[in-house]
């Protein structure tokens, strides 16, 4: 079965802390994505990666960075967390057909 | 720029009813269209993927259709059950090799026992 695993389901951090959200997929997919989901705003793309060490900005990259050192792992980094980054973060990977598979999500609260 | 709309935002039906969820998109030059289900506080689960060359896909009680010329896709759920209660989202992928996936905001479905 297809599996995308996000390391943390729930996190609570303080303003200014550095936050790492990790995502691992076991499907050998080239493409991986990070979205955030907020009520009324829907899903918004933060960053995506189409190969190891490659990354592209999505629609809302400000305040975020990413790392893809291995094909199966895509990390989202909040260098200095702020309250407006409180959100649900969703990682996904896509197959050659373009089908997208999501992880369970990471609910981040920044106090 | 592609825009994807799902109307209504919420829908409530009695158990056993057949229902249709709607998804419309403004740019017909799509590569595929995908339907997802999302339970509260969870990630999205892929339900059906329709490639641009296809007209429909079926999985169990679900059937999704695609009409590119009219910019519409529908998700048909037969004999609805309380376990079908969730938010259903559609997403259109614009162009082969593109990473521009545009999501609708979803239809929240409640199936009443």
PDB file of N, CA, C and O in Angstrom, chain A residues 38-86:
ATOM      1  N   UNK A  38      -5.779  25.920   5.767  1.00  0.00           N
ATOM      2  CA  UNK A  38      -6.399  26.797   6.747  1.00  0.00           C
ATOM      3  C   UNK A  38      -7.875  26.964   6.406  1.00  0.00           C
ATOM      4  O   UNK A  38      -8.247  27.039   5.221  1.00  0.00           O
ATOM      5  N   UNK A  39      -8.720  27.069   7.424  1.00  0.00           N
ATOM      6  CA  UNK A  39     -10.163  27.226   7.189  1.00  0.00           C
ATOM      7  C   UNK A  39     -10.448  28.434   6.305  1.00  0.00           C
ATOM      8  O   UNK A  39      -9.920  29.525   6.528  1.00  0.00           O
ATOM      9  N   UNK A  40     -11.255  28.227   5.298  1.00  0.00           N
ATOM     10  CA  UNK A  40     -11.635  29.311   4.400  1.00  0.00           C
ATOM     11  C   UNK A  40     -10.628  29.602   3.296  1.00  0.00           C
ATOM     12  O   UNK A  40     -10.969  30.254   2.307  1.00  0.00           O
ATOM     13  N   UNK A  41      -9.398  29.133   3.458  1.00  0.00           N
ATOM     14  CA  UNK A  41      -8.358  29.397   2.454  1.00  0.00           C
ATOM     15  C   UNK A  41      -8.019  28.161   1.643  1.00  0.00           C
ATOM     16  O   UNK A  41      -7.342  28.255   0.614  1.00  0.00           O
ATOM     17  N   UNK A  42      -8.431  26.999   2.108  1.00  0.00           N
ATOM     18  CA  UNK A  42      -8.147  25.777   1.379  1.00  0.00           C
ATOM     19  C   UNK A  42      -6.679  25.371   1.486  1.00  0.00           C
ATOM     20  O   UNK A  42      -5.966  25.784   2.400  1.00  0.00           O
ATOM     21  N   UNK A  43      -6.238  24.556   0.535  1.00  0.00           N
ATOM     22  CA  UNK A  43      -4.849  24.108   0.502  1.00  0.00           C
ATOM     23  C   UNK A  43      -3.999  25.081  -0.306  1.00  0.00           C
ATOM     24  O   UNK A  43      -4.385  25.471  -1.410  1.00  0.00           O
ATOM     25  N   UNK A  44      -2.872  25.430   0.250  1.00  0.00           N
ATOM     26  CA  UNK A  44      -1.950  26.316  -0.443  1.00  0.00           C
ATOM     27  C   UNK A  44      -0.567  25.665  -0.485  1.00  0.00           C
ATOM     28  O   UNK A  44      -0.084  25.174   0.534  1.00  0.00           O
ATOM     29  N   UNK A  45       0.064  25.705  -1.660  1.00  0.00           N
ATOM     30  CA  UNK A  45       1.352  25.059  -1.860  1.00  0.00           C
ATOM     31  C   UNK A  45       2.475  25.939  -1.328  1.00  0.00           C
ATOM     32  O   UNK A  45       2.601  27.101  -1.704  1.00  0.00           O
ATOM     33  N   UNK A  46       3.316  25.342  -0.471  1.00  0.00           N
ATOM     34  CA  UNK A  46       4.438  26.079   0.105  1.00  0.00           C
ATOM     35  C   UNK A  46       5.699  25.876  -0.755  1.00  0.00           C
ATOM     36  O   UNK A  46       6.303  26.822  -1.226  1.00  0.00           O
ATOM     37  N   UNK A  47       6.072  24.621  -0.913  1.00  0.00           N
ATOM     38  CA  UNK A  47       7.239  24.238  -1.717  1.00  0.00           C
ATOM     39  C   UNK A  47       6.966  22.875  -2.337  1.00  0.00           C
ATOM     40  O   UNK A  47       6.197  22.089  -1.809  1.00  0.00           O
ATOM     41  N   UNK A  48       7.667  22.610  -3.438  1.00  0.00           N
ATOM     42  CA  UNK A  48       7.677  21.255  -3.958  1.00  0.00           C
ATOM     43  C   UNK A  48       9.076  20.902  -4.445  1.00  0.00           C
ATOM     44  O   UNK A  48       9.928  21.788  -4.635  1.00  0.00           O
ATOM     45  N   UNK A  49       9.289  19.614  -4.640  1.00  0.00           N
ATOM     46  CA  UNK A  49      10.588  19.124  -5.086  1.00  0.00           C
ATOM     47  C   UNK A  49      10.352  18.046  -6.129  1.00  0.00           C
ATOM     48  O   UNK A  49       9.540  17.148  -5.930  1.00  0.00           O
ATOM     49  N   UNK A  50      11.048  18.128  -7.249  1.00  0.00           N
ATOM     50  CA  UNK A  50      10.872  17.140  -8.311  1.00  0.00           C
ATOM     51  C   UNK A  50      12.065  16.196  -8.421  1.00  0.00           C
ATOM     52  O   UNK A  50      12.123  15.357  -9.313  1.00  0.00           O
ATOM     53  N   UNK A  51      13.041  16.364  -7.530  1.00  0.00           N
ATOM     54  CA  UNK A  51      14.192  15.457  -7.525  1.00  0.00           C
ATOM     55  C   UNK A  51      15.010  15.744  -6.269  1.00  0.00           C
ATOM     56  O   UNK A  51      14.838  16.797  -5.631  1.00  0.00           O
ATOM     57  N   UNK A  52      15.913  14.839  -5.969  1.00  0.00           N
ATOM     58  CA  UNK A  52      16.788  15.053  -4.817  1.00  0.00           C
ATOM     59  C   UNK A  52      17.554  16.366  -4.991  1.00  0.00           C
ATOM     60  O   UNK A  52      18.026  16.685  -6.074  1.00  0.00           O
ATOM     61  N   UNK A  53      17.617  17.123  -3.919  1.00  0.00           N
ATOM     62  CA  UNK A  53      18.317  18.415  -3.842  1.00  0.00           C
ATOM     63  C   UNK A  53      17.688  19.492  -4.724  1.00  0.00           C
ATOM     64  O   UNK A  53      18.232  20.590  -4.826  1.00  0.00           O
ATOM     65  N   UNK A  54      16.570  19.200  -5.369  1.00  0.00           N
ATOM     66  CA  UNK A  54      15.882  20.214  -6.173  1.00  0.00           C
ATOM     67  C   UNK A  54      14.650  20.687  -5.423  1.00  0.00           C
ATOM     68  O   UNK A  54      13.954  19.886  -4.785  1.00  0.00           O
ATOM     69  N   UNK A  55      14.367  21.974  -5.513  1.00  0.00           N
ATOM     70  CA  UNK A  55      13.192  22.522  -4.853  1.00  0.00           C
ATOM     71  C   UNK A  55      12.691  23.709  -5.654  1.00  0.00           C
ATOM     72  O   UNK A  55      13.458  24.394  -6.320  1.00  0.00           O
ATOM     73  N   UNK A  56      11.387  23.907  -5.556  1.00  0.00           N
ATOM     74  CA  UNK A  56      10.760  25.050  -6.222  1.00  0.00           C
ATOM     75  C   UNK A  56       9.779  25.694  -5.259  1.00  0.00           C
ATOM     76  O   UNK A  56       9.089  24.996  -4.509  1.00  0.00           O
ATOM     77  N   UNK A  57       9.702  27.016  -5.290  1.00  0.00           N
ATOM     78  CA  UNK A  57       8.742  27.722  -4.450  1.00  0.00           C
ATOM     79  C   UNK A  57       7.341  27.505  -4.974  1.00  0.00           C
ATOM     80  O   UNK A  57       7.101  27.471  -6.184  1.00  0.00           O
ATOM     81  N   UNK A  58       6.430  27.398  -4.025  1.00  0.00           N
ATOM     82  CA  UNK A  58       5.022  27.344  -4.369  1.00  0.00           C
ATOM     83  C   UNK A  58       4.408  28.726  -4.256  1.00  0.00           C
ATOM     84  O   UNK A  58       5.061  29.738  -4.528  1.00  0.00           O
ATOM     85  N   UNK A  59       3.174  28.769  -3.803  1.00  0.00           N
ATOM     86  CA  UNK A  59       2.446  30.033  -3.742  1.00  0.00           C
ATOM     87  C   UNK A  59       2.764  30.860  -2.500  1.00  0.00           C
ATOM     88  O   UNK A  59       2.664  32.078  -2.525  1.00  0.00           O
ATOM     89  N   UNK A  60       3.165  30.196  -1.401  1.00  0.00           N
ATOM     90  CA  UNK A  60       3.396  30.922  -0.141  1.00  0.00           C
ATOM     91  C   UNK A  60       4.684  30.455   0.536  1.00  0.00           C
ATOM     92  O   UNK A  60       4.668  29.947   1.644  1.00  0.00           O
ATOM     93  N   UNK A  61       5.855  30.653  -0.073  1.00  0.00           N
ATOM     94  CA  UNK A  61       7.100  30.139   0.497  1.00  0.00           C
ATOM     95  C   UNK A  61       7.688  30.984   1.626  1.00  0.00           C
ATOM     96  O   UNK A  61       8.589  30.535   2.344  1.00  0.00           O
ATOM     97  N   UNK A  62       7.181  32.197   1.799  1.00  0.00           N
ATOM     98  CA  UNK A  62       7.801  33.110   2.762  1.00  0.00           C
ATOM     99  C   UNK A  62       7.738  32.539   4.168  1.00  0.00           C
ATOM    100  O   UNK A  62       6.684  32.131   4.644  1.00  0.00           O
ATOM    101  N   UNK A  63       8.893  32.536   4.843  1.00  0.00           N
ATOM    102  CA  UNK A  63       8.966  32.044   6.216  1.00  0.00           C
ATOM    103  C   UNK A  63       9.271  30.560   6.318  1.00  0.00           C
ATOM    104  O   UNK A  63       9.369  30.021   7.416  1.00  0.00           O
ATOM    105  N   UNK A  64       9.401  29.902   5.148  1.00  0.00           N
ATOM    106  CA  UNK A  64       9.653  28.462   5.114  1.00  0.00           C
ATOM    107  C   UNK A  64      10.878  28.154   4.258  1.00  0.00           C
ATOM    108  O   UNK A  64      11.223  28.907   3.363  1.00  0.00           O
ATOM    109  N   UNK A  65      11.495  27.025   4.546  1.00  0.00           N
ATOM    110  CA  UNK A  65      12.496  26.457   3.659  1.00  0.00           C
ATOM    111  C   UNK A  65      12.296  24.945   3.652  1.00  0.00           C
ATOM    112  O   UNK A  65      11.528  24.409   4.463  1.00  0.00           O
ATOM    113  N   UNK A  66      12.957  24.268   2.722  1.00  0.00           N
ATOM    114  CA  UNK A  66      12.806  22.818   2.617  1.00  0.00           C
ATOM    115  C   UNK A  66      14.156  22.182   2.365  1.00  0.00           C
ATOM    116  O   UNK A  66      15.123  22.836   1.976  1.00  0.00           O
ATOM    117  N   UNK A  67      14.169  20.869   2.594  1.00  0.00           N
ATOM    118  CA  UNK A  67      15.386  20.097   2.355  1.00  0.00           C
ATOM    119  C   UNK A  67      14.995  18.752   1.788  1.00  0.00           C
ATOM    120  O   UNK A  67      14.080  18.095   2.297  1.00  0.00           O
ATOM    121  N   UNK A  68      15.716  18.345   0.727  1.00  0.00           N
ATOM    122  CA  UNK A  68      15.497  17.008   0.180  1.00  0.00           C
ATOM    123  C   UNK A  68      16.851  16.403  -0.148  1.00  0.00           C
ATOM    124  O   UNK A  68      17.350  16.520  -1.264  1.00  0.00           O
ATOM    125  N   UNK A  69      17.396  15.739   0.847  1.00  0.00           N
ATOM    126  CA  UNK A  69      18.706  15.106   0.712  1.00  0.00           C
ATOM    127  C   UNK A  69      18.603  13.687   0.174  1.00  0.00           C
ATOM    128  O   UNK A  69      19.531  13.169  -0.447  1.00  0.00           O
ATOM    129  N   UNK A  70      17.470  13.047   0.428  1.00  0.00           N
ATOM    130  CA  UNK A  70      17.214  11.700  -0.082  1.00  0.00           C
ATOM    131  C   UNK A  70      15.869  11.689  -0.777  1.00  0.00           C
ATOM    132  O   UNK A  70      14.972  12.461  -0.440  1.00  0.00           O
ATOM    133  N   UNK A  71      15.736  10.789  -1.732  1.00  0.00           N
ATOM    134  CA  UNK A  71      14.527  10.769  -2.558  1.00  0.00           C
ATOM    135  C   UNK A  71      13.270  10.578  -1.715  1.00  0.00           C
ATOM    136  O   UNK A  71      12.225  11.142  -2.001  1.00  0.00           O
ATOM    137  N   UNK A  72      13.349   9.771  -0.679  1.00  0.00           N
ATOM    138  CA  UNK A  72      12.158   9.420   0.070  1.00  0.00           C
ATOM    139  C   UNK A  72      11.787  10.441   1.151  1.00  0.00           C
ATOM    140  O   UNK A  72      10.720  10.346   1.734  1.00  0.00           O
ATOM    141  N   UNK A  73      12.636  11.414   1.409  1.00  0.00           N
ATOM    142  CA  UNK A  73      12.434  12.300   2.549  1.00  0.00           C
ATOM    143  C   UNK A  73      12.404  13.771   2.117  1.00  0.00           C
ATOM    144  O   UNK A  73      13.296  14.243   1.414  1.00  0.00           O
ATOM    145  N   UNK A  74      11.379  14.473   2.585  1.00  0.00           N
ATOM    146  CA  UNK A  74      11.221  15.897   2.246  1.00  0.00           C
ATOM    147  C   UNK A  74      10.867  16.621   3.536  1.00  0.00           C
ATOM    148  O   UNK A  74       9.843  16.327   4.153  1.00  0.00           O
ATOM    149  N   UNK A  75      11.717  17.547   3.943  1.00  0.00           N
ATOM    150  CA  UNK A  75      11.534  18.225   5.217  1.00  0.00           C
ATOM    151  C   UNK A  75      11.138  19.677   5.011  1.00  0.00           C
ATOM    152  O   UNK A  75      11.651  20.350   4.110  1.00  0.00           O
ATOM    153  N   UNK A  76      10.237  20.138   5.850  1.00  0.00           N
ATOM    154  CA  UNK A  76       9.817  21.539   5.866  1.00  0.00           C
ATOM    155  C   UNK A  76      10.386  22.180   7.120  1.00  0.00           C
ATOM    156  O   UNK A  76      10.269  21.615   8.210  1.00  0.00           O
ATOM    157  N   UNK A  77      10.994  23.346   6.951  1.00  0.00           N
ATOM    158  CA  UNK A  77      11.666  24.019   8.066  1.00  0.00           C
ATOM    159  C   UNK A  77      11.083  25.407   8.244  1.00  0.00           C
ATOM    160  O   UNK A  77      10.962  26.175   7.276  1.00  0.00           O
ATOM    161  N   UNK A  78      10.703  25.700   9.472  1.00  0.00           N
ATOM    162  CA  UNK A  78      10.293  27.047   9.847  1.00  0.00           C
ATOM    163  C   UNK A  78      11.452  27.613  10.662  1.00  0.00           C
ATOM    164  O   UNK A  78      11.705  27.181  11.784  1.00  0.00           O
ATOM    165  N   UNK A  79      12.201  28.527  10.082  1.00  0.00           N
ATOM    166  CA  UNK A  79      13.424  29.017  10.715  1.00  0.00           C
ATOM    167  C   UNK A  79      13.135  29.731  12.038  1.00  0.00           C
ATOM    168  O   UNK A  79      13.869  29.595  13.001  1.00  0.00           O
ATOM    169  N   UNK A  80      12.059  30.495  12.065  1.00  0.00           N
ATOM    170  CA  UNK A  80      11.672  31.231  13.272  1.00  0.00           C
ATOM    171  C   UNK A  80      10.147  31.289  13.289  1.00  0.00           C
ATOM    172  O   UNK A  80       9.550  32.149  12.651  1.00  0.00           O
ATOM    173  N   UNK A  81       9.549  30.347  14.002  1.00  0.00           N
ATOM    174  CA  UNK A  81       8.096  30.191  13.944  1.00  0.00           C
ATOM    175  C   UNK A  81       7.377  31.444  14.425  1.00  0.00           C
ATOM    176  O   UNK A  81       7.796  32.118  15.374  1.00  0.00           O
ATOM    177  N   UNK A  82       6.278  31.738  13.754  1.00  0.00           N
ATOM    178  CA  UNK A  82       5.431  32.862  14.151  1.00  0.00           C
ATOM    179  C   UNK A  82       4.004  32.367  14.302  1.00  0.00           C
ATOM    180  O   UNK A  82       3.628  31.309  13.773  1.00  0.00           O
ATOM    181  N   UNK A  83       3.192  33.137  15.018  1.00  0.00           N
ATOM    182  CA  UNK A  83       1.820  32.697  15.302  1.00  0.00           C
ATOM    183  C   UNK A  83       1.006  32.513  14.026  1.00  0.00           C
ATOM    184  O   UNK A  83       0.098  31.677  13.985  1.00  0.00           O
ATOM    185  N   UNK A  84       1.313  33.277  12.989  1.00  0.00           N
ATOM    186  CA  UNK A  84       0.536  33.125  11.753  1.00  0.00           C
ATOM    187  C   UNK A  84       0.928  31.871  10.964  1.00  0.00           C
ATOM    188  O   UNK A  84       0.380  31.611   9.884  1.00  0.00           O
ATOM    189  N   UNK A  85       1.855  31.087  11.498  1.00  0.00           N
ATOM    190  CA  UNK A  85       2.190  29.805  10.897  1.00  0.00           C
ATOM    191  C   UNK A  85       1.481  28.642  11.602  1.00  0.00           C
ATOM    192  O   UNK A  85       1.709  27.477  11.266  1.00  0.00           O
ATOM    193  N   UNK A  86       0.625  28.973  12.549  1.00  0.00           N
ATOM    194  CA  UNK A  86      -0.249  27.961  13.136  1.00  0.00           C
ATOM    195  C   UNK A  86      -1.176  27.449  12.046  1.00  0.00           C
ATOM    196  O   UNK A  86      -1.902  28.220  11.415  1.00  0.00           O
TER     197      UNK A  86
END
